[in-house]
């Protein structure tokens, strides 16, 4: 599966067949409106059951990849563009990086911030999580 977002908030999904061949055939399978503004990051969970989208609209959204990309959660609270995210190994948590100088750890079962990491003097552009 190949997923991409654009500057109008649309998310596009293609099915990849013959990924081992030099020329891969991409079959478009789905398009949906994820945000009202630029999508800055699209990330599949390690089990490919969830998709996270970050946006210039100050939010991150989580989607189920089962049954046509159903909306699961909206993570609201950042004050500027959300640039990046990282799923925990079990997909129960999501880490987000934002221009507002904060990194947040979200519990996806409640859509609440578990922890906010302060101390950055400038916006945070990328995050990673190693909880294995």
Coordinates of C-alpha atoms in Angstrom, one line a residue:
X1 CA 0.0 0.0 0.0
X2 CA 1.3 3.5 -0.9
X3 CA -0.4 6.5 0.8
X4 CA 0.2 10.2 0.1
X5 CA -1.4 13.5 1.1
X6 CA -1.6 16.8 -0.8
X7 CA -1.9 20.6 -0.1
X8 CA -5.7 20.5 -0.2
X9 CA -6.0 17.9 2.6
X10 CA -6.8 14.9 0.4
X11 CA -5.3 11.5 1.1
X12 CA -4.7 9.1 -1.8
X13 CA -4.2 5.3 -1.4
X14 CA -2.7 3.0 -4.0
X15 CA -2.4 -0.8 -3.9
X16 CA 1.1 -1.9 -4.9
X17 CA 1.3 -5.1 -6.9
X18 CA 4.5 -6.8 -8.0
X19 CA 6.6 -4.7 -5.6
X20 CA 9.7 -6.8 -6.4
X21 CA 9.6 -5.9 -10.1
X22 CA 11.5 -2.8 -11.3
X23 CA 8.3 -1.2 -12.6
X24 CA 5.6 -1.5 -10.0
X25 CA 2.0 -1.3 -11.0
X26 CA 0.0 1.1 -8.8
X27 CA -3.7 0.7 -8.7
X28 CA -5.7 3.6 -7.1
X29 CA -8.0 2.3 -4.5
X30 CA -9.2 5.1 -2.4
X31 CA -9.2 8.9 -2.0
X32 CA -10.6 10.8 1.1
X33 CA -10.6 14.2 2.6
X34 CA -8.5 14.0 5.7
X35 CA -8.0 17.7 6.6
X36 CA -9.0 21.2 5.4
X37 CA -5.3 22.2 4.9
X38 CA -1.9 20.9 3.9
X39 CA -1.1 17.3 4.9
X40 CA 2.4 17.3 6.3
X41 CA 2.8 13.7 7.1
X42 CA 1.1 10.4 6.4
X43 CA 2.1 7.3 8.4
X44 CA 1.0 3.7 8.5
X45 CA 1.2 1.8 11.7
X46 CA 3.6 -1.2 11.8
X47 CA 0.6 -3.6 11.6
X48 CA -0.9 -1.5 8.7
X49 CA -4.3 -1.3 10.6
X50 CA -4.1 2.4 11.2
X51 CA -3.1 5.5 9.3
X52 CA -2.1 8.8 10.9
X53 CA -2.2 12.2 9.0
X54 CA -0.6 15.4 10.3
X55 CA -1.6 18.8 9.0
X56 CA -1.1 22.5 8.9
X57 CA -4.6 22.8 10.5
X58 CA -2.9 22.0 13.9
X59 CA -4.4 18.5 14.2
X60 CA -3.5 14.9 13.7
X61 CA -6.1 12.4 12.7
X62 CA -6.1 8.6 12.9
X63 CA -7.9 6.4 10.4
X64 CA -8.7 2.7 10.3
X65 CA -7.4 1.1 7.2
X66 CA -10.1 -1.5 7.4
X67 CA -13.4 -0.9 5.5
X68 CA -12.4 2.2 3.5
X69 CA -10.4 4.4 5.9
X70 CA -12.8 5.2 8.6
X71 CA -12.0 8.1 11.0
X72 CA -11.0 6.9 14.4
X73 CA -9.6 9.9 16.3
X74 CA -8.9 13.6 16.0
X75 CA -5.9 14.7 18.2
X76 CA -6.4 18.4 18.9
X77 CA -4.3 20.7 21.1
X78 CA -1.3 21.8 19.2
X79 CA -1.2 25.5 18.3
X80 CA 0.7 25.4 15.0
X81 CA 1.5 23.0 12.1
X82 CA 1.9 19.4 13.1
X83 CA 4.9 18.1 11.1
X84 CA 5.5 14.5 12.1
X85 CA 4.2 11.5 14.1
X86 CA 5.3 8.0 15.3
X87 CA 3.1 5.1 16.4
X88 CA 4.1 3.0 19.4
X89 CA 4.9 -0.7 18.6
X90 CA 1.4 -1.7 19.7
X91 CA -0.4 1.2 18.0
X92 CA -1.9 2.3 21.3
X93 CA 0.0 5.6 21.4
X94 CA 1.0 8.3 18.9
X95 CA 3.8 10.8 19.3
X96 CA 3.5 14.2 17.4
X97 CA 5.9 17.0 16.6
X98 CA 4.7 20.5 16.1
X99 CA 5.9 24.1 15.3
X100 CA 4.5 25.2 18.6
X101 CA 7.8 23.8 20.2
X102 CA 6.0 20.8 21.8
X103 CA 6.0 17.1 21.3
X104 CA 3.0 15.3 22.6
X105 CA 2.3 11.6 23.4
X106 CA -1.3 10.7 22.8
X107 CA -3.4 7.8 24.1
X108 CA -5.3 6.7 21.0
X109 CA -8.1 5.0 23.1
X110 CA -9.0 8.3 24.6
X111 CA -7.5 10.9 22.2
X112 CA -6.0 12.6 25.2
X113 CA -2.4 13.9 25.7
X114 CA -0.6 11.5 28.1
X115 CA 2.6 13.6 28.2
X116 CA 3.8 16.9 26.7
X117 CA 7.5 17.3 26.2
X118 CA 8.7 21.0 26.6
X119 CA 12.0 22.7 26.3
X120 CA 12.5 23.1 22.6
X121 CA 13.5 26.6 21.6
X122 CA 12.1 26.2 18.1
X123 CA 9.5 24.1 16.3
X124 CA 9.9 20.4 16.3
X125 CA 9.9 18.9 12.8
X126 CA 10.4 15.1 13.4
X127 CA 10.0 12.5 16.0
X128 CA 10.7 8.8 16.5
X129 CA 9.7 6.3 19.1
X130 CA 11.5 3.2 20.2
X131 CA 9.4 1.3 22.7
X132 CA 10.2 -2.3 21.6

